[in-house]
mmCIF file of C-alpha atoms and ligand atoms in Angstrom:
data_model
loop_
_atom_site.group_PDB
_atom_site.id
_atom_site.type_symbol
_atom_site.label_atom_id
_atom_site.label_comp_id
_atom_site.label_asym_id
_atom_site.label_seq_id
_atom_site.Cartn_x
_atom_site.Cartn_y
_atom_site.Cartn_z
ATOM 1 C CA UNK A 15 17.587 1.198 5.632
ATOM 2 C CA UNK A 16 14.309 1.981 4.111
ATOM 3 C CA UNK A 17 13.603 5.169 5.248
ATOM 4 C CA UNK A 18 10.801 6.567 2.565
ATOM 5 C CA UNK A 19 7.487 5.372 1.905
ATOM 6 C CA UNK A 20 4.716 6.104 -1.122
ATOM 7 C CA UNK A 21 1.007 6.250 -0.839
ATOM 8 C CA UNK A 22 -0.538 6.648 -4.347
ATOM 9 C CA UNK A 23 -4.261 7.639 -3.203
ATOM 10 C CA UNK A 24 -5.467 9.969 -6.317
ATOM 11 C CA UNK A 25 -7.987 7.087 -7.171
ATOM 12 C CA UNK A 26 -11.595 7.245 -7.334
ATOM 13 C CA UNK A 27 -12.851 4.528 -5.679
ATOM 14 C CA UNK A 28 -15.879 3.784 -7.846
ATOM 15 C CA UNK A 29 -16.832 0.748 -6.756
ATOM 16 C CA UNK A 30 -17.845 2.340 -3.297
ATOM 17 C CA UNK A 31 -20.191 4.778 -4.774
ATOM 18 C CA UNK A 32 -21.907 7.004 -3.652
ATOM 19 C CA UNK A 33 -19.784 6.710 0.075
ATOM 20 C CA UNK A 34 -16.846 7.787 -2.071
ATOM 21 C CA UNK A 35 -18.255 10.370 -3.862
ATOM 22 C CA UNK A 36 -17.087 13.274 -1.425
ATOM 23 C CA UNK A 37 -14.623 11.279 0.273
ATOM 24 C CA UNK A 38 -11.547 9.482 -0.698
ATOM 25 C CA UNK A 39 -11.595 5.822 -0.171
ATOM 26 C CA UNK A 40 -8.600 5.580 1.801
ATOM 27 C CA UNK A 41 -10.616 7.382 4.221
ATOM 28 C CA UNK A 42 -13.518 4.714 4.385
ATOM 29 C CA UNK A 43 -13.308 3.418 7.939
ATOM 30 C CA UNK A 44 -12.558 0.363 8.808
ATOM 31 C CA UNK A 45 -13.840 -0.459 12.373
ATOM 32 C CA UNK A 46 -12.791 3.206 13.908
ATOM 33 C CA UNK A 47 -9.885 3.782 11.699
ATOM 34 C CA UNK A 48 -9.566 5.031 8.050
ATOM 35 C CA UNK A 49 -7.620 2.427 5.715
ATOM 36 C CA UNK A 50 -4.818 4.982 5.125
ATOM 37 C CA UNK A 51 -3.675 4.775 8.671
ATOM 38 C CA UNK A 52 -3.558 1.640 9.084
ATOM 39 C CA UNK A 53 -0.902 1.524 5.731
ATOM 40 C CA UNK A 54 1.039 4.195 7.409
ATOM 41 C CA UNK A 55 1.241 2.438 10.673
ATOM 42 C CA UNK A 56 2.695 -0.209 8.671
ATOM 43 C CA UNK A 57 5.242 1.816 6.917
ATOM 44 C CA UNK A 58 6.478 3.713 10.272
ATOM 45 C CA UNK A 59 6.600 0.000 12.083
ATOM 46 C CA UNK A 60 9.418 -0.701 8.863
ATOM 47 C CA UNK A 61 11.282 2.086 10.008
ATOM 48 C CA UNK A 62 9.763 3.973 7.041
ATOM 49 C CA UNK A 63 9.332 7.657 8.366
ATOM 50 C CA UNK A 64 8.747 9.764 5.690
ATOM 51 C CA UNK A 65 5.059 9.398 3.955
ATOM 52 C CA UNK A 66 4.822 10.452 0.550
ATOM 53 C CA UNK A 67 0.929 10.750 -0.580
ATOM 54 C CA UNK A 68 0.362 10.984 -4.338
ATOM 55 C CA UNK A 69 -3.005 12.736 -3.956
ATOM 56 C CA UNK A 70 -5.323 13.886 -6.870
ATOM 57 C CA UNK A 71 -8.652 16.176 -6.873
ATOM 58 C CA UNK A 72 -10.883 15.418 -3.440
ATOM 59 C CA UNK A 73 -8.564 14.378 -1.609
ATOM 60 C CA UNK A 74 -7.869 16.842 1.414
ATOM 61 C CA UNK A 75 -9.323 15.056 3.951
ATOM 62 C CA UNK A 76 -6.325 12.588 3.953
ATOM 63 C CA UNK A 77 -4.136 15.745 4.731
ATOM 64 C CA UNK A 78 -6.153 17.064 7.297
ATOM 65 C CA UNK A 79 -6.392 13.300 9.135
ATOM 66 C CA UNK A 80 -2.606 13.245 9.819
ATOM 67 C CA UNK A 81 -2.675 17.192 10.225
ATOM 68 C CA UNK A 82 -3.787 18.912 14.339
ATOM 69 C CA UNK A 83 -7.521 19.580 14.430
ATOM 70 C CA UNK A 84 -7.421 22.462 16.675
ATOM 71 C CA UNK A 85 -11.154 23.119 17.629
ATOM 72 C CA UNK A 86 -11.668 18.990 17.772
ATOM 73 C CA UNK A 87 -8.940 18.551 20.496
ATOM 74 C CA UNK A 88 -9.315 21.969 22.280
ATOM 75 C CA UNK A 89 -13.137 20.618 22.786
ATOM 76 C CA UNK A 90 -12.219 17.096 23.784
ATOM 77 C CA UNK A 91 -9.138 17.959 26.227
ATOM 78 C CA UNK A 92 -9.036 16.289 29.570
ATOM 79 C CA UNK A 93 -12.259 14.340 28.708
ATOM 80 C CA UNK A 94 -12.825 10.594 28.556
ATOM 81 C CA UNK A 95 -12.478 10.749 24.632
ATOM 82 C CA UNK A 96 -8.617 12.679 24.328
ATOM 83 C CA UNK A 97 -7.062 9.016 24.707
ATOM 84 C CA UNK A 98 -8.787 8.005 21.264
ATOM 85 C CA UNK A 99 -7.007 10.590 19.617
ATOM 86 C CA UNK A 100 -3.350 10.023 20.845
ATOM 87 C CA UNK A 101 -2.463 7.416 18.640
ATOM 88 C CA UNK A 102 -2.567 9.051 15.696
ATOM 89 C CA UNK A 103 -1.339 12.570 17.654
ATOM 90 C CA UNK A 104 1.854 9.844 18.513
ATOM 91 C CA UNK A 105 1.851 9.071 14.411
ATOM 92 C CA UNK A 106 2.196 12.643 13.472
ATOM 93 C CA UNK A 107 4.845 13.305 16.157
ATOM 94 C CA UNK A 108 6.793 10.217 15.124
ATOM 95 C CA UNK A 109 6.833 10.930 10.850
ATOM 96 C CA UNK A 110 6.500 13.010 8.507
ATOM 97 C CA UNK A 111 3.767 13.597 5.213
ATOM 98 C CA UNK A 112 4.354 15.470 2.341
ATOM 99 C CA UNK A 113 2.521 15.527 -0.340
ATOM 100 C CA UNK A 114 2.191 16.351 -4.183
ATOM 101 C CA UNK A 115 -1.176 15.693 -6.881
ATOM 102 C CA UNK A 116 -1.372 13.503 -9.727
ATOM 103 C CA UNK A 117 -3.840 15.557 -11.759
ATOM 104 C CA UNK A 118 -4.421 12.676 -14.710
ATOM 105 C CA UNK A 119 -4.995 8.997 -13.996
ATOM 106 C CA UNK A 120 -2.562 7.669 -16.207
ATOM 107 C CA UNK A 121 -2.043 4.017 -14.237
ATOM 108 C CA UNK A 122 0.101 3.096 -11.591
ATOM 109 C CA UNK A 123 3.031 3.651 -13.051
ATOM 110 C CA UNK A 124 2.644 7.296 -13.674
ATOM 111 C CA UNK A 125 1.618 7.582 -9.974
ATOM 112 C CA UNK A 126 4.899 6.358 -8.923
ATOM 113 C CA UNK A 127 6.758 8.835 -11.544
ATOM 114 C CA UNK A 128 4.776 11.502 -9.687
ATOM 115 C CA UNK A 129 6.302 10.614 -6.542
ATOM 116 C CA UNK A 130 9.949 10.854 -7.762
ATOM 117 C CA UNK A 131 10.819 14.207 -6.026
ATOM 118 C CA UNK A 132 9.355 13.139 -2.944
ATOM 119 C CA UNK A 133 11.130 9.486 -3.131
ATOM 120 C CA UNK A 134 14.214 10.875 -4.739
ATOM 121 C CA UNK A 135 17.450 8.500 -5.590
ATOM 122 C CA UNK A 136 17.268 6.263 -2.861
ATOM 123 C CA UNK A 137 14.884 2.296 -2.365
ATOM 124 C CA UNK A 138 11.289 3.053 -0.621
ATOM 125 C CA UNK A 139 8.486 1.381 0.334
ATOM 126 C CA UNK A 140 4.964 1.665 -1.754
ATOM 127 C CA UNK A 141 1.660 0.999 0.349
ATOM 128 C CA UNK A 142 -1.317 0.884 -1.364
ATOM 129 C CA UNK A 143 -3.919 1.549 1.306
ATOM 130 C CA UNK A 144 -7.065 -0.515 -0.199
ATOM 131 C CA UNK A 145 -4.917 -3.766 0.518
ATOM 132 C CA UNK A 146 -5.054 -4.011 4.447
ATOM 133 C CA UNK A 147 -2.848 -6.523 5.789
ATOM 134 C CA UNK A 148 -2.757 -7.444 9.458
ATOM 135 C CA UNK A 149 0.378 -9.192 11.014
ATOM 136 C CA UNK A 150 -0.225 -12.392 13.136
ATOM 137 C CA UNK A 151 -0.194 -12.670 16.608
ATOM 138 C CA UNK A 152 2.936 -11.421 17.804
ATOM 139 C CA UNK A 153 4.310 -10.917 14.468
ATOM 140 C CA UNK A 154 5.996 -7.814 12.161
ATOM 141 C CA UNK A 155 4.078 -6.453 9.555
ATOM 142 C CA UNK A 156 4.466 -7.327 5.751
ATOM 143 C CA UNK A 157 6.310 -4.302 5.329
ATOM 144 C CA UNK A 158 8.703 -4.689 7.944
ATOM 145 C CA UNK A 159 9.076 -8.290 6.922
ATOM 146 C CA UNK A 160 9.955 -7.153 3.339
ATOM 147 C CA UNK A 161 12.541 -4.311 4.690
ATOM 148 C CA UNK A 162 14.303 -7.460 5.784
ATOM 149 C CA UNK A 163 13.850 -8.682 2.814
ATOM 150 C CA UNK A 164 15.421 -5.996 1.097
ATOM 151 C CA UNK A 165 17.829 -5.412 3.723
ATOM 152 C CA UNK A 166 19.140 -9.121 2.481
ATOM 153 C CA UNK A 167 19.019 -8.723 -1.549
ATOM 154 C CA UNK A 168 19.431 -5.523 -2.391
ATOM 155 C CA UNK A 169 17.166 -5.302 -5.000
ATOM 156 C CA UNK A 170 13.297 -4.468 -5.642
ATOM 157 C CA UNK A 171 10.731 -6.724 -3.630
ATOM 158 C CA UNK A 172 6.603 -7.479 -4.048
ATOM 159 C CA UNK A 173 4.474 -9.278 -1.714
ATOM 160 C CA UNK A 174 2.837 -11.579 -3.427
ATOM 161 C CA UNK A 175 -0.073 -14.354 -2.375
ATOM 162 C CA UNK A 176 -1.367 -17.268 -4.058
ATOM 163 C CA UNK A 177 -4.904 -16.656 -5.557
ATOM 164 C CA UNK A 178 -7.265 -18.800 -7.136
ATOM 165 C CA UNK A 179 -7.498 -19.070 -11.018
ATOM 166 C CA UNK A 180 -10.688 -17.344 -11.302
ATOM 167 C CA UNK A 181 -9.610 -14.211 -9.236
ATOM 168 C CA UNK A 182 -6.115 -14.044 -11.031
ATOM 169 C CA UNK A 183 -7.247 -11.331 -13.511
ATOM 170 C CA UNK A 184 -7.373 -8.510 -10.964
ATOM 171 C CA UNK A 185 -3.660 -8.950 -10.423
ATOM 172 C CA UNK A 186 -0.023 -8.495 -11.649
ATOM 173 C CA UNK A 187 1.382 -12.075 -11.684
ATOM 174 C CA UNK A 188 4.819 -13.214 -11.176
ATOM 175 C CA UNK A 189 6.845 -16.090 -11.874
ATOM 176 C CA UNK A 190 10.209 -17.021 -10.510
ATOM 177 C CA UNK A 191 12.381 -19.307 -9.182
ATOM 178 C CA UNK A 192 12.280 -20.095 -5.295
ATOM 179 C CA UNK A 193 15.589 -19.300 -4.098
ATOM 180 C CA UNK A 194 14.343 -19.708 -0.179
ATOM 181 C CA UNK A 195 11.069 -20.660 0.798
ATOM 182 C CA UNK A 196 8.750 -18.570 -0.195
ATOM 183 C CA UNK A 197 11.112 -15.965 -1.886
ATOM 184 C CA UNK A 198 11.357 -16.000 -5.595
ATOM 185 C CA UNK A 199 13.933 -14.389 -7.915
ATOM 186 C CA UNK A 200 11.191 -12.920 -10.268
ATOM 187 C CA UNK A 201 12.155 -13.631 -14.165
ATOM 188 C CA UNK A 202 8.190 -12.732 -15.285
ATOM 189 C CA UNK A 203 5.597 -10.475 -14.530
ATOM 190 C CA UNK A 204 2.005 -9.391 -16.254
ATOM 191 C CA UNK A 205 -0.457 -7.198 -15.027
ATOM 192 C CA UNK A 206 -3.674 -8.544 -15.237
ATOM 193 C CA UNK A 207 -3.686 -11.658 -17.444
ATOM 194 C CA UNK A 208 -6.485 -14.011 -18.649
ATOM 195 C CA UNK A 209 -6.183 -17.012 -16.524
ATOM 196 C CA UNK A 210 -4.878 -19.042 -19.521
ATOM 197 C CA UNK A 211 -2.455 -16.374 -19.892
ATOM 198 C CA UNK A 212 -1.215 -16.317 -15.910
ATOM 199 C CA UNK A 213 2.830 -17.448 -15.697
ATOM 200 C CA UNK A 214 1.545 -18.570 -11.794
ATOM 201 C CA UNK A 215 -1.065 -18.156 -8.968
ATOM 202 C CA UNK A 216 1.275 -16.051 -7.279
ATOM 203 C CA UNK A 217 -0.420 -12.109 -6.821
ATOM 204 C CA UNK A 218 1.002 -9.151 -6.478
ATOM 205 C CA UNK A 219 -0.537 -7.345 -3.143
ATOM 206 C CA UNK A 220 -0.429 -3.738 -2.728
ATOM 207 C CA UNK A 221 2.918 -3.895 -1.356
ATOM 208 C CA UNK A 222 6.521 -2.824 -2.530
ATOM 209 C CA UNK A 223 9.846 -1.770 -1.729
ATOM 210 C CA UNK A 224 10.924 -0.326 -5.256
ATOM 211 C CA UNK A 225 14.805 0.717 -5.729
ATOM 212 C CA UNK A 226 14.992 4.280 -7.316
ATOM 213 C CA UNK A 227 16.053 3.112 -10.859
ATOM 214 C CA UNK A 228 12.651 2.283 -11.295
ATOM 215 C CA UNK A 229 12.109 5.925 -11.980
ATOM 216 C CA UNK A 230 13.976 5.524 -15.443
ATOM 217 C CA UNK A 231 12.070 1.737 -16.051
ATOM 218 C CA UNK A 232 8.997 3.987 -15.730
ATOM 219 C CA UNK A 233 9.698 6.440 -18.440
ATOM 220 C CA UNK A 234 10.874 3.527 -20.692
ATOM 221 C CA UNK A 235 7.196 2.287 -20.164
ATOM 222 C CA UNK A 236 4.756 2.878 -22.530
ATOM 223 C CA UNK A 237 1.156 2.182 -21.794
ATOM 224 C CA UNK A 238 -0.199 -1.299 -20.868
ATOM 225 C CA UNK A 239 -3.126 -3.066 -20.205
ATOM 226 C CA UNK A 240 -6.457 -0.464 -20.026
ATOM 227 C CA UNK A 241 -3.939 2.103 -21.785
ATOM 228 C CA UNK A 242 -2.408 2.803 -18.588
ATOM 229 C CA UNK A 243 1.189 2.751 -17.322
ATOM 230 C CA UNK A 244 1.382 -0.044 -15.197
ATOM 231 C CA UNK A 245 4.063 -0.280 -12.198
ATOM 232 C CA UNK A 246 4.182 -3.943 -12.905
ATOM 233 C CA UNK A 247 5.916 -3.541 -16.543
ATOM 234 C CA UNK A 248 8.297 -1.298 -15.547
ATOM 235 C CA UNK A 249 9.341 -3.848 -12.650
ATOM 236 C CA UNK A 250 9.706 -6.663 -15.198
ATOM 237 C CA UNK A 251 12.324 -4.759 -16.526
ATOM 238 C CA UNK A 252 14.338 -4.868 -13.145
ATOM 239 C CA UNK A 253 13.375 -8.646 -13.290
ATOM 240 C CA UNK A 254 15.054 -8.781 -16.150
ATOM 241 C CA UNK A 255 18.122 -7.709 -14.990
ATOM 242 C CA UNK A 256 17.542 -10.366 -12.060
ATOM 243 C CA UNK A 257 16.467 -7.688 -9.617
ATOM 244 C CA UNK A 258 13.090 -8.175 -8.201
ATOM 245 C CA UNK A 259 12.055 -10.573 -5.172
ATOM 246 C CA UNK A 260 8.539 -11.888 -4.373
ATOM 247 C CA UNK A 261 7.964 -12.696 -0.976
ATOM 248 C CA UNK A 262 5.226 -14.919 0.299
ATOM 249 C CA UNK A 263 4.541 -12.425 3.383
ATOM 250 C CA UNK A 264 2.978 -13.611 6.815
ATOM 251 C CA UNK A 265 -0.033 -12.185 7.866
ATOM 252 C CA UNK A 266 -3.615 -11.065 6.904
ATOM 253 C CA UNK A 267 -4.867 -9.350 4.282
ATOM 254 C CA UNK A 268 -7.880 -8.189 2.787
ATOM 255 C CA UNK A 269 -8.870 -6.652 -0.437
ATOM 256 C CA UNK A 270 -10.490 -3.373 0.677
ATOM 257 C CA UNK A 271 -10.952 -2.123 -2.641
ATOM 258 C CA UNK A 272 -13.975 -4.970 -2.920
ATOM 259 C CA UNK A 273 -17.198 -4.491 -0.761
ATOM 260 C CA UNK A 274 -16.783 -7.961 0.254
ATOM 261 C CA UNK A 275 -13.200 -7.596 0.944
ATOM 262 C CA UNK A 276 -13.817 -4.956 3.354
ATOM 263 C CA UNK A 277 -17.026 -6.393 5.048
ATOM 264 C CA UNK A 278 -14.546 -9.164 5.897
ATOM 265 C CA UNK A 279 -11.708 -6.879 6.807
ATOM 266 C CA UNK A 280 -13.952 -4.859 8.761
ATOM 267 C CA UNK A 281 -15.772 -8.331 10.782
ATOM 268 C CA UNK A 282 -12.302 -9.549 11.500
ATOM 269 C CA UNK A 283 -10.694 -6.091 12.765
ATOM 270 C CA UNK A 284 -13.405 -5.691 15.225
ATOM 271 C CA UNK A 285 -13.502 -9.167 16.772
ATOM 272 C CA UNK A 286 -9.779 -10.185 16.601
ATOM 273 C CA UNK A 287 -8.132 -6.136 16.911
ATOM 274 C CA UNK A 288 -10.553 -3.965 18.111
ATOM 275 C CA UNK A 289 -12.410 -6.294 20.625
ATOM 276 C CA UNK A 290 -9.286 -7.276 22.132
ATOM 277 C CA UNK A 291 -7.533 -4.150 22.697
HETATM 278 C C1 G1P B 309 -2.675 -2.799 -8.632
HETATM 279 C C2 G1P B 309 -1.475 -3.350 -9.405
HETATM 280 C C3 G1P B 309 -1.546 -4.865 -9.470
HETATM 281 C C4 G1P B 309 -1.655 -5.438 -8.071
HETATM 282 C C5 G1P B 309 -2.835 -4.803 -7.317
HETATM 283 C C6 G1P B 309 -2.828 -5.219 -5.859
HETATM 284 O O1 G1P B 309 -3.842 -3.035 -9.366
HETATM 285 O O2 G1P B 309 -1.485 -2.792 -10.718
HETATM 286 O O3 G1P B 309 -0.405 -5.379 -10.115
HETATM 287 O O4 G1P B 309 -1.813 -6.839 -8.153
HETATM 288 O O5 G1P B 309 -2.773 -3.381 -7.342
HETATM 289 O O6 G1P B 309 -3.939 -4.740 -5.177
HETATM 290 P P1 G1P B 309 -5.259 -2.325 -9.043
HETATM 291 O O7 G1P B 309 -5.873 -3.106 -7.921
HETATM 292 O O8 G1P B 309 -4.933 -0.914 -8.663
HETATM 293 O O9 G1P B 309 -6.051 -2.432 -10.313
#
């Protein structure tokens, strides 16, 4: 049982400038709901009750979000607008946030190290928010598909999607062999390569259940690509010890981080989620 999960949000979000210049980006709003919360709806739908936010400088709104607004609900009570704030009331009641700063932006990797107290020596899930995926019809989530996933092998897991060639270069990139459709035994991974350089068009998405030896892969990392420590060379290290899944998840999602990403994200949300409900 997964029972932890890890939100690295210390980033700056500079390609949403100047919304993001007081506020985090996890905050941005997509249809009436901030990015974050959607990720930790995810995680507590896996099971995963514990949030874990690896927050940096400018961040405190995300705190205060999953924190009671006193003068906010004392002014709303018993009107028509209390029922829009009981689903995230429910979320707070249901899990619990802790959270600790990254105070240099060292990569991905060093994120994760930051979170080792809060993860400590047992598997968790990592959700990075800016990737918003949305389950199908009557479906689980990718995260509670890849806690089965996990449940079954033991071992690390990515979600991974096929992306074309001229988009691979954003990515970490796996190869592997498929051991059940659409699950690979990962035996290569590389952050961002040049397209001639990718070892697939399989892409890593901002999801992960990492097992807590990663922790010591991490500090055996030196710096990578853009002279940061990348997540995705300290899990090719697990891969080489034939412990890392990819899993072709089912479901939506959108790349959030991009202004055209979330435009889309946004469009479909409101006519296919928010419309509907
Ligand atoms: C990070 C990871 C990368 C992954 C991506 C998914 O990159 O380093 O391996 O493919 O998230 O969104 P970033 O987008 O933070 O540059």
């Amino acid at each position: 049982m997964v029972r932890k999960c890890l939100f690295p949000v210390a980033g700056y979000g500079t390609r949403f400038l100047p919304a993001t210049k007081a506020m985090p980006k996890e905050m941005l709003p997509v249809v009436n709901k901030p990015l974050v919360q959607y990720g930790v709806e995810e995680a507590s739908e896996a099971g995963m009750k514990f949030m874990g936010f690896i927050t940096g400088r400018g961040k405190r709104a995300i705190a205060d979000h999953f924190d009671i607004s006193y003068e906010l609900e004392n002014e709303i009570r018993g009107s028509s607008k209390e029922g829009l704030i009981l689903p995230i009331r429910k979320l707070m009641e249901e899990n619990d946030f802790a959270y600790t700063r990254q105070n240099e932006m060292k990569g991905l990797g060093h994120a994760v190290q930051c979170g080792q107290y809060l993860m400590g020596d047992e598997p968790f899930g990592m959700i990075l928010a800016d990737d918003l995926c949305v389950a199908d019809e009557g479906d689980i989530g990718v995260m509670a598909q890849m806690a089965q996933i996990h449940e079954k092998y033991g071992c690390s897991v990515v979600a991974v999607q096929e992306v074309p060639e001229d988009n691979i270069h954003k990515y970490g990139v796996i190869a592997g062999e498929e051991i059940e459709p659409g699950v690979f035994r990962v035996n290569n991974m590389v952050e961002k390569p040049a397209k001639e350089d990718a070892p697939s068009n399989l892409a890593i998405i901002g999801r992960y259940i990492l097992t807590p030896d990663i922790f010591a892969k991490i500090e055996e990392t030196g710096a990578g690509i853009n002279g940061e420590i990348q997540i995705t060379d300290a899990l090719l290290k697990q891969a080489q010890e034939g412990n890392v899944i990819a899993y072709k998840f089912r479901g939506r999602r959108f790349d959030c981080g991009s202004i055209e990403g979330f435009v889309e994200a946004t469009n479909y949300v409101y006519e296919n989620i928010f419309k509907k409900a």
